XYZ file of C-alpha atoms in Angstrom:
783
model
C 66.462 6.794 -58.671
C 65.257 7.219 -55.082
C 67.794 7.443 -52.279
C 65.392 5.483 -50.023
C 64.472 1.789 -49.892
C 60.833 3.020 -49.857
C 59.523 6.523 -50.189
C 57.312 8.088 -47.513
C 54.425 7.843 -49.963
C 54.885 4.090 -50.128
C 55.731 3.572 -46.465
C 52.616 5.386 -45.249
C 50.274 4.527 -48.135
C 46.648 3.847 -46.981
C 45.960 1.329 -49.761
C 47.775 -1.521 -51.451
C 48.212 -1.528 -55.205
C 45.060 -3.690 -55.526
C 42.972 -1.080 -53.713
C 42.606 -2.926 -50.444
C 43.148 -1.128 -47.138
C 46.745 -1.218 -46.001
C 48.083 -1.089 -42.444
C 51.294 0.769 -41.583
C 54.182 -1.649 -41.014
C 56.271 -0.369 -38.073
C 59.477 -1.938 -39.404
C 59.114 -0.101 -42.750
C 58.582 3.210 -40.954
C 61.673 2.482 -38.841
C 63.805 1.842 -41.959
C 62.470 4.960 -43.691
C 63.278 7.141 -40.662
C 66.786 5.699 -40.312
C 67.538 6.461 -43.979
C 66.414 10.058 -43.477
C 68.745 10.411 -40.495
C 71.657 8.969 -42.502
C 70.910 11.405 -45.308
C 71.135 14.353 -42.944
C 74.431 13.087 -41.556
C 75.811 12.590 -45.065
C 74.623 16.041 -46.055
C 76.567 17.623 -43.239
C 79.673 15.500 -43.914
C 79.632 16.505 -47.572
C 79.873 20.187 -46.798
C 76.215 20.977 -46.583
C 75.393 24.296 -44.951
C 72.588 25.014 -42.430
C 71.191 28.478 -41.770
C 68.977 29.425 -38.772
C 66.730 31.484 -41.028
C 66.340 32.588 -44.650
C 67.472 36.178 -43.993
C 70.882 34.986 -42.767
C 71.234 32.777 -45.824
C 70.264 35.561 -48.274
C 72.900 37.825 -46.701
C 75.588 35.214 -47.268
C 76.544 34.956 -51.042
C 80.193 33.966 -50.661
C 79.469 30.365 -51.675
C 80.138 28.985 -55.129
C 77.357 28.146 -57.559
C 75.233 25.028 -56.810
C 76.142 25.063 -53.139
C 73.418 23.204 -51.131
C 72.023 24.723 -47.919
C 69.217 24.011 -45.449
C 67.185 26.611 -43.601
C 65.863 25.312 -40.259
C 64.141 27.333 -37.505
C 62.891 30.305 -39.522
C 59.883 31.912 -37.823
C 58.197 31.916 -41.208
C 57.467 28.251 -41.636
C 57.426 28.416 -45.457
C 61.047 29.713 -45.468
C 62.359 26.467 -44.017
C 63.589 23.994 -46.663
C 66.445 22.884 -48.985
C 68.127 25.634 -51.090
C 70.740 25.873 -53.963
C 73.191 28.776 -54.642
C 72.696 30.534 -57.982
C 75.685 32.467 -59.371
C 79.384 32.746 -58.588
C 80.793 33.503 -55.167
C 79.869 36.955 -53.975
C 76.980 37.306 -56.376
C 73.643 35.614 -57.155
C 70.943 34.292 -54.818
C 69.506 31.235 -53.085
C 66.626 29.203 -54.631
C 64.344 26.865 -52.623
C 64.501 23.338 -54.062
C 62.259 21.390 -51.673
C 61.168 20.454 -48.158
C 63.474 19.249 -45.484
C 63.651 15.409 -45.406
C 62.147 14.926 -41.861
C 60.353 11.639 -41.011
C 57.673 13.392 -38.928
C 56.547 16.871 -38.022
C 55.067 17.920 -34.647
C 52.015 20.154 -34.890
C 50.171 21.984 -32.096
C 46.390 22.518 -31.712
C 45.897 25.286 -29.138
C 42.197 25.836 -29.901
C 42.673 28.633 -32.415
C 40.046 27.046 -34.642
C 36.866 25.251 -33.647
C 36.068 21.717 -32.573
C 35.130 20.780 -36.134
C 37.578 23.113 -38.022
C 40.953 22.636 -36.358
C 43.823 25.153 -36.804
C 47.277 23.694 -36.019
C 50.785 25.129 -36.346
C 54.133 23.506 -37.090
C 57.764 24.688 -37.053
C 58.299 23.642 -40.674
C 56.128 23.293 -43.733
C 53.802 20.304 -43.799
C 54.153 18.087 -46.873
C 52.937 14.733 -48.095
C 56.407 13.282 -47.453
C 56.248 13.711 -43.681
C 54.219 12.086 -40.943
C 52.430 14.782 -38.928
C 51.834 14.327 -35.170
C 49.273 16.628 -33.508
C 47.250 16.914 -30.333
C 43.445 17.465 -30.244
C 42.354 20.499 -28.222
C 38.614 19.699 -27.936
C 36.235 16.951 -28.965
C 34.488 17.304 -32.317
C 30.695 17.635 -32.310
C 29.847 16.831 -35.948
C 31.213 15.230 -39.092
C 33.252 15.764 -41.239
C 36.143 17.534 -39.448
C 38.831 19.668 -41.154
C 42.349 20.626 -40.120
C 44.435 23.544 -41.392
C 48.219 23.658 -40.848
C 49.864 27.069 -40.548
C 46.712 28.841 -41.854
C 46.849 26.767 -45.023
C 43.924 25.289 -46.915
C 41.561 23.144 -44.777
C 42.144 19.405 -45.159
C 39.327 16.935 -44.454
C 40.361 14.458 -41.786
C 39.840 10.879 -42.942
C 40.398 7.622 -41.112
C 42.931 5.188 -42.577
C 40.061 3.371 -44.307
C 38.924 6.651 -45.899
C 35.875 7.389 -43.724
C 34.945 10.687 -42.106
C 35.530 10.984 -38.382
C 32.235 10.509 -36.515
C 30.899 13.003 -33.969
C 32.847 12.539 -30.743
C 35.503 10.513 -32.552
C 38.187 13.051 -31.668
C 38.480 13.536 -27.915
C 40.193 16.371 -26.053
C 43.792 15.423 -25.201
C 43.968 12.740 -27.894
C 47.149 12.441 -30.062
C 46.661 11.608 -33.747
C 49.154 10.973 -36.566
C 48.616 11.240 -40.304
C 49.889 12.446 -43.647
C 48.682 15.062 -46.115
C 47.097 13.344 -49.097
C 45.739 15.822 -51.590
C 42.878 17.707 -49.925
C 42.704 15.289 -47.005
C 44.626 14.585 -43.836
C 44.551 10.789 -43.577
C 45.110 9.279 -40.159
C 47.644 6.488 -39.795
C 44.986 4.219 -38.270
C 41.198 3.936 -38.337
C 39.276 6.159 -35.909
C 40.406 5.757 -32.278
C 37.643 7.458 -30.320
C 36.846 7.278 -26.629
C 33.376 5.967 -27.498
C 34.828 3.095 -29.497
C 37.370 2.343 -26.812
C 34.644 2.357 -24.117
C 32.468 0.099 -26.201
C 35.365 -2.237 -26.770
C 36.165 -2.296 -23.083
C 32.483 -2.943 -22.208
C 32.381 -5.722 -24.752
C 35.489 -7.201 -23.208
C 33.947 -7.073 -19.711
C 30.729 -8.639 -20.981
C 32.628 -11.360 -22.778
C 34.718 -12.128 -19.702
C 31.630 -12.157 -17.491
C 29.765 -14.402 -19.891
C 32.706 -16.750 -19.960
C 32.843 -16.739 -16.167
C 29.115 -17.388 -15.964
C 29.457 -20.289 -18.360
C 32.002 -21.723 -15.936
C 29.686 -21.151 -12.953
C 31.783 -18.310 -11.507
C 29.042 -15.775 -10.684
C 26.774 -13.830 -12.996
C 27.242 -10.317 -14.308
C 24.802 -10.317 -17.212
C 21.419 -11.768 -17.996
C 20.907 -13.422 -21.370
C 17.270 -13.460 -22.482
C 15.857 -15.756 -25.186
C 15.965 -12.843 -27.617
C 19.712 -12.746 -27.198
C 19.659 -9.293 -25.569
C 22.342 -8.788 -22.950
C 21.351 -6.891 -19.803
C 23.730 -5.990 -17.033
C 22.965 -6.942 -13.471
C 22.556 -3.253 -12.711
C 19.793 -3.104 -15.310
C 18.197 -6.231 -13.893
C 18.385 -4.798 -10.370
C 16.017 -2.012 -11.402
C 13.284 -4.606 -12.004
C 13.127 -5.441 -8.279
C 15.005 -3.061 -6.011
C 16.781 -5.092 -3.323
C 17.597 -3.326 -0.080
C 21.125 -4.727 -0.239
C 21.691 -2.610 -3.375
C 20.299 0.568 -1.812
C 22.436 3.480 -0.599
C 23.012 4.356 3.026
C 24.680 1.131 4.242
C 21.505 -0.834 5.116
C 22.025 -3.037 8.167
C 20.108 -6.330 8.549
C 21.248 -6.703 12.169
C 19.148 -3.758 13.363
C 22.157 -2.032 14.957
C 22.427 0.815 12.441
C 19.665 2.926 10.899
C 18.504 1.689 7.467
C 16.117 4.589 6.815
C 18.144 6.025 3.907
C 18.084 2.690 2.097
C 14.381 2.059 2.729
C 13.341 5.557 1.633
C 15.528 5.329 -1.501
C 13.864 2.043 -2.422
C 10.374 3.441 -1.934
C 11.179 6.481 -4.066
C 12.146 4.409 -7.128
C 8.605 3.286 -7.910
C 9.537 -0.331 -8.690
C 8.920 -3.541 -6.773
C 11.016 -3.661 -3.610
C 12.618 -6.591 -1.813
C 13.625 -6.434 1.850
C 15.728 -9.470 2.635
C 15.983 -11.472 5.868
C 16.911 -9.389 8.892
C 15.833 -6.585 11.217
C 15.850 -3.197 9.483
C 15.490 -0.015 11.542
C 13.490 2.881 10.088
C 12.801 6.307 11.607
C 10.384 7.829 9.084
C 7.371 6.823 7.000
C 7.639 4.692 3.867
C 5.240 5.227 0.972
C 4.555 2.272 -1.334
C 3.566 3.962 -4.630
C 0.550 3.008 -6.722
C 0.881 -0.434 -8.381
C 4.138 -1.217 -6.537
C 4.876 -4.127 -4.177
C 7.026 -4.257 -1.042
C 8.133 -7.845 -0.454
C 9.785 -9.506 2.499
C 11.209 -13.015 2.666
C 9.375 -15.761 4.508
C 6.585 -15.632 7.046
C 6.105 -14.700 10.686
C 4.157 -15.406 13.856
C 3.648 -13.009 16.761
C 6.747 -10.841 17.117
C 8.981 -13.051 15.008
C 9.275 -12.740 11.263
C 11.951 -13.636 8.740
C 11.937 -10.021 7.516
C 11.239 -7.254 10.037
C 11.054 -3.465 9.710
C 11.194 -1.849 13.138
C 10.015 1.762 13.339
C 11.997 3.566 15.968
C 11.972 6.997 17.560
C 9.517 9.806 16.927
C 8.155 9.284 13.413
C 6.840 12.678 12.300
C 3.153 13.312 13.018
C 2.163 15.009 9.765
C -1.158 13.494 8.683
C -4.747 14.298 9.633
C -8.190 13.424 8.253
C -10.795 16.162 8.472
C -14.158 15.025 9.801
C -13.012 11.772 11.386
C -14.063 12.578 14.938
C -14.643 10.512 18.040
C -18.032 9.125 19.085
C -18.586 8.072 22.711
C -20.843 5.255 23.907
C -21.595 4.991 27.621
C -20.172 2.039 29.530
C -22.992 0.661 31.665
C -20.692 -1.534 33.748
C -19.099 1.150 35.897
C -21.329 0.199 38.816
C -20.814 -2.663 41.245
C -20.890 -5.212 38.437
C -17.769 -3.719 36.891
C -15.921 -2.597 39.972
C -13.618 -5.609 40.119
C -12.192 -5.386 36.634
C -12.003 -1.579 36.687
C -10.092 -1.470 39.975
C -6.846 -0.180 38.420
C -8.420 1.772 35.515
C -9.840 4.838 37.175
C -8.505 7.336 34.633
C -10.257 6.089 31.533
C -13.719 7.629 31.909
C -17.017 5.811 31.726
C -17.362 5.329 27.984
C -16.135 3.568 24.874
C -14.844 5.946 22.198
C -14.122 5.654 18.495
C -10.880 7.061 17.054
C -10.371 10.739 16.309
C -8.019 11.433 13.378
C -8.479 15.186 13.006
C -5.180 15.913 14.789
C -1.854 15.042 13.188
C -0.802 11.424 13.512
C 2.188 9.382 12.346
C 2.237 6.342 10.072
C 4.871 3.717 9.326
C 3.961 2.360 5.881
C 1.428 4.083 3.603
C -0.070 2.032 0.777
C -1.120 3.522 -2.543
C -3.654 2.343 -5.098
C -3.297 -1.358 -6.031
C -0.085 -1.582 -4.010
C 1.045 -4.795 -2.326
C 2.614 -5.551 1.039
C 3.552 -9.159 1.658
C 5.676 -11.482 3.772
C 7.045 -8.790 6.044
C 6.853 -7.841 9.739
C 6.102 -4.265 10.858
C 6.708 -3.345 14.512
C 7.307 -0.292 16.739
C 10.470 -0.560 18.795
C 10.023 -1.504 22.488
C 12.999 -0.625 24.688
C 15.136 -0.397 21.556
C 14.134 -3.809 20.220
C 11.322 -6.368 20.128
C 12.159 -8.910 22.841
C 10.167 -7.159 25.606
C 6.905 -7.859 23.759
C 7.086 -11.384 25.184
C 8.107 -10.290 28.695
C 4.978 -10.438 30.888
C 6.820 -8.579 33.663
C 7.294 -5.524 31.446
C 4.782 -2.686 31.769
C 6.690 -0.497 29.276
C 5.137 0.996 26.165
C 6.755 0.979 22.727
C 7.984 4.064 20.863
C 5.070 6.450 20.332
C 3.971 5.751 16.734
C 0.295 5.935 15.781
C -0.306 3.671 12.775
C 1.626 0.652 11.527
C 0.136 0.296 8.023
C -2.166 2.869 6.442
C -4.135 1.946 3.301
C -5.062 5.476 2.198
C -7.531 5.712 -0.712
C -5.860 2.507 -1.856
C -8.345 0.792 -4.184
C -7.308 -2.779 -4.838
C -4.516 -2.917 -2.254
C -3.387 -6.337 -1.022
C -1.780 -7.359 2.265
C -0.611 -10.961 2.589
C 1.559 -12.783 5.108
C 2.154 -9.592 7.101
C 2.629 -9.280 10.852
C 1.894 -5.763 12.112
C 1.774 -5.898 15.906
C 2.767 -3.743 18.829
C 1.616 -0.756 20.834
C 0.463 1.296 17.843
C -1.271 4.269 19.465
C -4.192 4.273 17.010
C -4.194 1.164 14.806
C -2.034 -1.654 13.541
C -3.881 -1.382 10.206
C -5.808 1.773 9.292
C -7.993 1.766 6.160
C -9.497 5.120 5.149
C -11.386 6.782 2.332
C -11.243 10.581 2.468
C -10.402 13.631 0.391
C -6.617 14.116 0.462
C -6.537 17.048 -1.955
C -5.259 15.149 -5.007
C -8.284 15.957 -7.153
C -9.477 12.336 -7.174
C -12.716 10.956 -5.786
C -11.813 9.177 -2.532
C -12.191 5.419 -2.699
C -10.843 2.339 -0.957
C -12.720 -0.485 -2.613
C -11.746 -4.097 -3.384
C -8.920 -4.257 -0.862
C -7.817 -7.727 0.238
C -6.152 -8.729 3.520
C -5.198 -12.360 4.109
C -3.220 -14.550 6.516
C -1.882 -11.595 8.459
C -1.758 -10.525 12.105
C -2.606 -7.114 13.540
C -2.686 -5.579 16.997
C -2.679 -2.088 18.471
C -5.037 0.282 20.267
C -7.195 -0.820 17.357
C -5.959 -3.951 15.679
C -7.814 -2.832 12.532
C -9.652 0.467 11.985
C -11.815 1.219 8.933
C -12.764 4.897 8.915
C -14.260 7.631 6.768
C -15.320 11.195 7.621
C -18.496 11.674 9.678
C -20.127 14.103 7.238
C -21.366 13.375 3.676
C -19.039 13.805 0.736
C -18.104 12.437 -2.679
C -16.802 9.049 -1.649
C -16.918 5.579 -3.195
C -16.404 3.872 0.160
C -15.128 0.369 0.871
C -17.203 -1.995 -1.287
C -15.568 -5.392 -1.678
C -13.039 -4.900 1.115
C -12.288 -8.456 2.287
C -10.483 -9.996 5.255
C -9.704 -13.740 5.226
C -7.862 -15.954 7.753
C -6.336 -13.116 9.775
C -5.748 -12.762 13.508
C -6.817 -9.397 14.881
C -6.179 -8.282 18.462
C -6.524 -5.124 20.548
C -3.529 -3.628 22.376
C -3.048 -6.995 24.122
C -0.264 -5.594 26.292
C 2.398 -8.076 27.325
C 1.642 -7.550 31.049
C -1.962 -8.839 30.471
C -3.605 -5.721 31.927
C -6.253 -3.576 30.280
C -5.111 -0.809 27.958
C -6.508 1.683 30.483
C -4.763 0.103 33.471
C -2.644 2.250 35.736
C -0.178 -0.660 35.683
C 0.947 0.428 32.208
C 3.670 3.034 31.912
C 1.303 5.170 29.799
C -2.327 3.985 30.017
C -4.907 4.869 27.380
C -7.908 7.067 28.137
C -10.487 4.594 26.787
C -10.684 0.848 26.166
C -8.911 -0.888 23.306
C -10.742 -2.876 20.570
C -9.841 -5.613 18.134
C -11.619 -3.690 15.408
C -13.404 -0.447 14.647
C -15.624 0.254 11.630
C -17.062 3.737 11.632
C -17.970 6.512 9.224
C -20.762 8.965 8.544
C -22.244 10.324 5.378
C -19.803 8.164 3.404
C -20.651 4.920 5.143
C -18.207 2.054 5.419
C -20.304 -0.649 3.790
C -19.870 -3.892 1.927
C -16.991 -5.106 4.130
C -16.566 -8.870 4.515
C -14.776 -10.901 7.191
C -14.333 -14.648 6.659
C -12.592 -17.198 8.916
C -10.742 -14.607 10.984
C -9.858 -14.772 14.670
C -10.622 -11.779 16.897
C -9.094 -12.341 20.299
C -7.915 -10.215 23.186
C -8.027 -9.236 26.851
C -9.460 -5.749 26.541
C -13.042 -4.514 26.917
C -13.674 -4.079 23.232
C -14.235 -6.687 20.543
C -15.737 -4.525 17.737
C -16.855 -0.877 17.691
C -19.557 -0.169 15.066
C -20.431 3.451 14.361
C -22.628 4.487 11.411
C -21.737 1.455 9.323
C -23.866 -0.684 7.020
C -23.833 -4.082 5.368
C -20.850 -5.741 6.996
C -20.761 -9.533 6.951
C -18.943 -11.758 9.455
C -18.863 -15.362 8.264
C -17.263 -18.271 10.100
C -15.106 -16.155 12.418
C -13.921 -16.969 15.924
C -14.401 -14.274 18.599
C -12.860 -14.902 22.006
C -12.266 -12.893 25.151
C -9.435 -13.897 27.476
C -8.820 -13.292 31.140
C -7.159 -10.128 32.373
C -5.000 -9.053 35.280
C -6.057 -6.377 37.733
C -3.441 -4.714 39.924
C -0.960 -7.447 39.054
C -3.186 -10.475 39.737
C -5.465 -12.533 37.530
C -9.122 -11.536 37.868
C -11.481 -14.336 38.893
C -13.949 -14.961 36.051
C -12.304 -12.074 34.231
C -13.140 -12.918 30.615
C -15.407 -10.618 28.667
C -15.467 -8.124 25.813
C -18.150 -6.136 24.068
C -19.694 -5.487 20.727
C -20.333 -1.732 20.854
C -22.711 -0.190 18.319
C -24.238 3.247 17.829
C -27.916 3.720 16.934
C -27.130 4.263 13.222
C -25.430 0.886 12.776
C -27.465 -1.097 10.210
C -27.450 -4.523 8.601
C -24.525 -6.175 10.329
C -24.656 -9.932 9.742
C -22.972 -12.579 11.901
C -23.319 -16.016 10.313
C -21.779 -19.269 11.473
C -19.419 -17.603 13.943
C -18.140 -19.021 17.209
C -18.032 -16.747 20.243
C -16.774 -17.025 23.795
C -17.555 -14.363 26.421
C -18.573 -11.775 23.860
C -21.391 -9.469 24.926
C -23.975 -8.383 22.315
C -26.490 -7.095 24.832
C -29.121 -5.721 24.331
C -29.117 -7.088 20.770
C -29.278 -10.585 22.228
C -29.802 -12.182 25.611
C -26.794 -13.035 27.645
C -24.736 -15.988 26.508
C -24.040 -18.641 29.143
C -20.303 -17.940 28.890
C -20.978 -14.446 30.263
C -22.850 -15.580 33.365
C -19.722 -15.528 35.543
C -17.583 -13.313 33.316
C -16.371 -9.749 33.604
C -19.901 -8.509 32.821
C -22.125 -10.061 35.496
C -25.826 -10.591 34.876
C -28.208 -8.165 36.565
C -31.724 -6.838 36.104
C -30.348 -3.387 35.334
C -27.792 -4.645 32.816
C -27.926 -2.483 29.665
C -24.978 -3.526 27.494
C -23.379 -1.267 24.874
C -24.949 -2.444 21.604
C -27.623 0.205 21.005
C -31.159 -1.167 20.843
C -31.808 0.800 17.641
C -28.863 -0.750 15.830
C -29.643 -3.596 13.438
C -27.326 -6.530 14.040
C -28.198 -10.110 13.119
C -26.435 -12.995 14.801
C -27.594 -16.474 13.852
C -25.963 -17.844 16.982
C -28.549 -15.788 18.846
C -31.488 -15.663 16.448
C -31.562 -19.220 15.114
C -31.577 -21.216 18.321
C -31.106 -24.974 18.243
C -31.474 -26.652 21.630
C -31.947 -30.294 22.588
C -35.700 -29.954 23.001
C -36.535 -26.849 20.927
C -35.399 -24.976 17.864
C -36.578 -21.816 16.181
C -36.192 -18.069 15.771
C -35.693 -15.627 18.630
C -36.498 -11.912 18.458
C -33.802 -9.406 19.350
C -35.939 -6.968 21.333
C -39.448 -6.224 22.574
C -40.471 -4.231 19.520
C -39.629 -6.781 16.830
C -42.210 -9.034 15.159
C -41.619 -12.188 13.175
C -43.267 -11.922 9.758
C -43.814 -14.317 6.902
C -44.619 -12.145 3.910
C -46.784 -12.828 0.909
C -45.513 -12.414 -2.634
C -46.565 -8.777 -2.698
C -44.660 -8.045 0.498
C -47.679 -7.768 2.745
C -47.942 -9.770 5.956
C -49.024 -13.347 5.494
C -48.267 -14.396 9.046
C -47.076 -12.216 11.903
C -45.940 -13.068 15.405
C -46.058 -9.839 17.362
C -43.582 -9.084 20.205
C -46.155 -10.243 22.772
C -46.455 -13.621 21.036
C -49.750 -12.780 19.328
C -50.169 -14.652 16.036
C -51.812 -12.756 13.200
C -52.518 -14.417 9.865
C -54.652 -13.757 6.827
C -57.504 -15.873 8.285
C -56.399 -16.212 11.882
C -55.725 -13.753 14.677
C -55.466 -14.051 18.438
C -54.498 -11.958 21.379
C -55.641 -10.458 24.692
C -57.495 -7.334 25.627
C -58.023 -5.832 29.090
C -61.366 -4.072 29.813
C -62.284 -2.205 32.981
C -65.596 -2.857 34.793
C -68.591 -1.146 33.152
C -66.528 -0.353 30.041
C -66.421 -1.561 26.434
C -63.590 -2.058 23.902
C -63.409 -2.621 20.139
C -61.780 -5.495 18.272
C -61.229 -5.008 14.498
C -61.662 -8.454 12.879
C -59.396 -9.689 10.089
C -62.487 -10.425 7.983
C -65.890 -8.695 7.876
C -67.637 -11.853 8.964
C -66.729 -15.025 10.804
C -66.409 -16.460 14.273
C -64.547 -15.330 17.358
C -63.819 -17.292 20.551
C -63.706 -15.108 23.686
C -62.393 -16.329 27.043
C -62.846 -14.278 30.199
C -59.622 -14.900 32.137
C -60.163 -12.853 35.258
C -57.778 -10.216 36.570
C -54.673 -11.722 34.841
C -54.439 -13.440 31.497
C -52.949 -16.657 32.865
C -53.776 -16.435 36.549
C -57.233 -17.593 37.662
C -59.227 -20.432 36.202
C -61.110 -18.945 33.182
C -64.683 -17.814 33.836
C -66.781 -20.214 31.757
C -70.041 -18.388 32.538
C -68.752 -15.233 30.825
C -66.951 -16.971 27.873
C -68.288 -18.177 24.530
C -68.150 -18.283 20.705
C -69.853 -15.646 18.563
C -70.824 -15.589 14.897
C -70.527 -12.023 13.654
C -71.061 -9.850 10.607
C -69.728 -6.273 10.721
C -69.722 -5.496 7.012
C -73.407 -5.396 6.014
C -76.197 -2.927 6.539
C -77.656 -5.164 9.219
C -74.993 -5.989 11.766
C -75.212 -9.272 13.573
C -73.709 -10.960 16.629
C -75.127 -14.387 17.490
C -73.974 -16.569 20.356
C -73.469 -20.232 19.582
C -74.414 -22.867 22.115
C -70.845 -22.860 23.420
C -71.352 -20.004 25.816
C -72.010 -19.405 29.513
C -75.215 -18.081 30.945
C -73.628 -14.695 31.652
C -72.221 -14.412 28.095
C -74.726 -12.603 25.820
C -74.812 -11.048 22.346
C -76.691 -8.136 20.750
C -76.869 -6.880 17.173
C -76.146 -3.314 18.299
C -73.335 -1.422 19.939
C -72.514 -1.758 23.630
C -71.208 1.188 25.604
C -70.296 -0.189 29.041
C -73.673 -0.280 30.719
C -75.826 -1.557 27.871
C -76.108 -5.153 29.067
C -77.236 -6.541 32.376
C -74.935 -5.975 35.319
C -72.827 -9.072 35.996
C -72.778 -10.126 32.341
C -70.315 -9.920 29.428
C -72.148 -8.669 26.355
C -70.783 -8.768 22.776
C -72.150 -6.212 20.313
C -71.292 -5.048 16.792
C -70.719 -1.810 14.907
C -69.326 -1.161 11.447
C -65.960 -2.986 11.048
C -65.618 -3.745 14.775
C -66.747 -6.188 17.400
C -67.540 -4.644 20.765
C -66.980 -6.373 24.137
C -68.685 -4.969 27.230
C -67.491 -5.962 30.723
C -70.003 -5.746 33.629
C -68.434 -8.628 35.614
C -67.818 -6.385 38.617
C -64.044 -5.863 38.150
C -61.425 -5.393 35.436
C -61.193 -8.488 33.267
C -58.573 -9.797 30.803
C -60.136 -11.386 27.731
C -58.298 -13.822 25.427
C -59.695 -13.862 21.881
C -59.139 -15.852 18.713
C -60.651 -14.989 15.329
C -61.635 -18.111 13.421
C -62.239 -16.467 10.088
């Protein structure tokens, strides 16, 4: 019969008698341990003997037969146990009867084995009747795991439910307890790994957060229809908010937020900059297909979300081949003296941008990137307030470009305000080789409801020389406001009133290229407005369309005072500017000369009318403006030519001339032609008819075409035939007495002196003048 209420085998059994998993009952283990302790006490009270080691016991044979003794503390673990004396006193030996009745044994894992084959040592033999307590030296890496006590046979470690320990289930520093059960070491409980504990803790946090969310107390997880739980940290990676970025971002603009802004841009996900003023001291790159969002909208120098570039942003970019082209300013004479009074340092020309030297940029857009609802400004005196101070002549921090769309096919800018003293452009759009192995292209960009200003409000540029370049086809601007420098003190950009004047005039816009022409750019319902000389600079550009825009020049100050009749700005174009179309636009004090005659709004403006006035829109450029060409007055309407070399032509289906109005006003049609011809005295001239035969009316006008009363005696109508073997010229009755015809050629002295004689040769009518002085003849072919 057992001495114990329950044996260790029963107390620590992993299964019930029906085979179901069994949990250890702490009270039963407490009872079992107490009974063991009582047994030891009773053993000692009954005369039991304890030896420190087996050698001491073997040397002591003075005890009677059947004497019980315990060996505890022998260095050889197997020697420890319960012994019985064999033989009479003084003779015999000691025989080991069993293990010591301890409730648990402490083992030590000092790393003698491996992570998956543990070697542990104990101070007494390990048996199935004792609970073994051991530390874990290092985490296991695979499954199953074995443990060997005192160099004994390896035992497979099993959880209480009989499963192998999973990889990572045993963690360094962990304490486990178990019993030896056959060839296994079965843990008291199921696996208690750090991974399971962490998962349990995470589940607890998620459950608590979900419960809090259900009660309306904040949100820590997102529950999607699929039932998947995502932490807020995971959700934050969908749109990176600046408030979650490193570097202590500051919406008050007091502290530098560059670290946060750069970290956001580097993530390559959509970015959100919340309400506030955020200071940045280096460029930000918006990667391909990524959006940078602000909150709300803006107007002028106010915006709900503002990024203010401050200090010396590194000048590290250049575009080879984008050089400057100069166009002479014809108004540096007396006509322009008044408005140039405080701008003597600028030189006498208008110049396009040069980008071959390193320049700085605030925000750089990649392919199909988006910038919306955000304000971009350069700091002025440490902030933005001085932009509205007309008494301030200060310049902002020296930064070249606000926004740069660089080879950014499909980019979109919406609801953006990018204003200030940008040294080159508020918005720069380029297509050029940047060494990335891709064909340069900046097509299908879209800019809407935004505001730009700078030395160039907007600049669209490509290199001057040919290259592999897809250009700017489909680039569209709609409902934007574009201004030049528009300095707050209302002086010209070149004025000596400014703290740092520019060397050449500022423009609302510049479109210029070369072999890779900027072409196919469209501007619809935009406002171009400013005080500076320049409205638009065209240089080697083709096929740009301006539809329904408003172009206005405003007055300017000179030497601190408003200039009388000081409005006026120019369209500047180089000779290789082709096919620029202005349709349905409204303009005030904008000079297109010599591509059109002077508008009435310019008559008392900055550019005063004069006979020597030349303008800056090259006569060889091709610019169409329906406000100029399609005139509609109270008493007349029609088409006006742009220059003295143009003709108005109505073409036939094959493209040939059907009707032509030459620059002089001469009308030439398929069956009708008229004009004037001047012939010296005693000389003859040829007139090629439009048909081989027909009639021609000839009027002798005297010394000037529309001066004296026509000379009826030397005028008349002639029937002619210049296409047969027998030429003919016959005067009809409508002819003066000194107007004669012959069927032969006339050479200048053929006819009678004092007469006008008409002759014929193959394919030409000949008119001989012997009136006594040079005569102008008006003719009309009536074919």
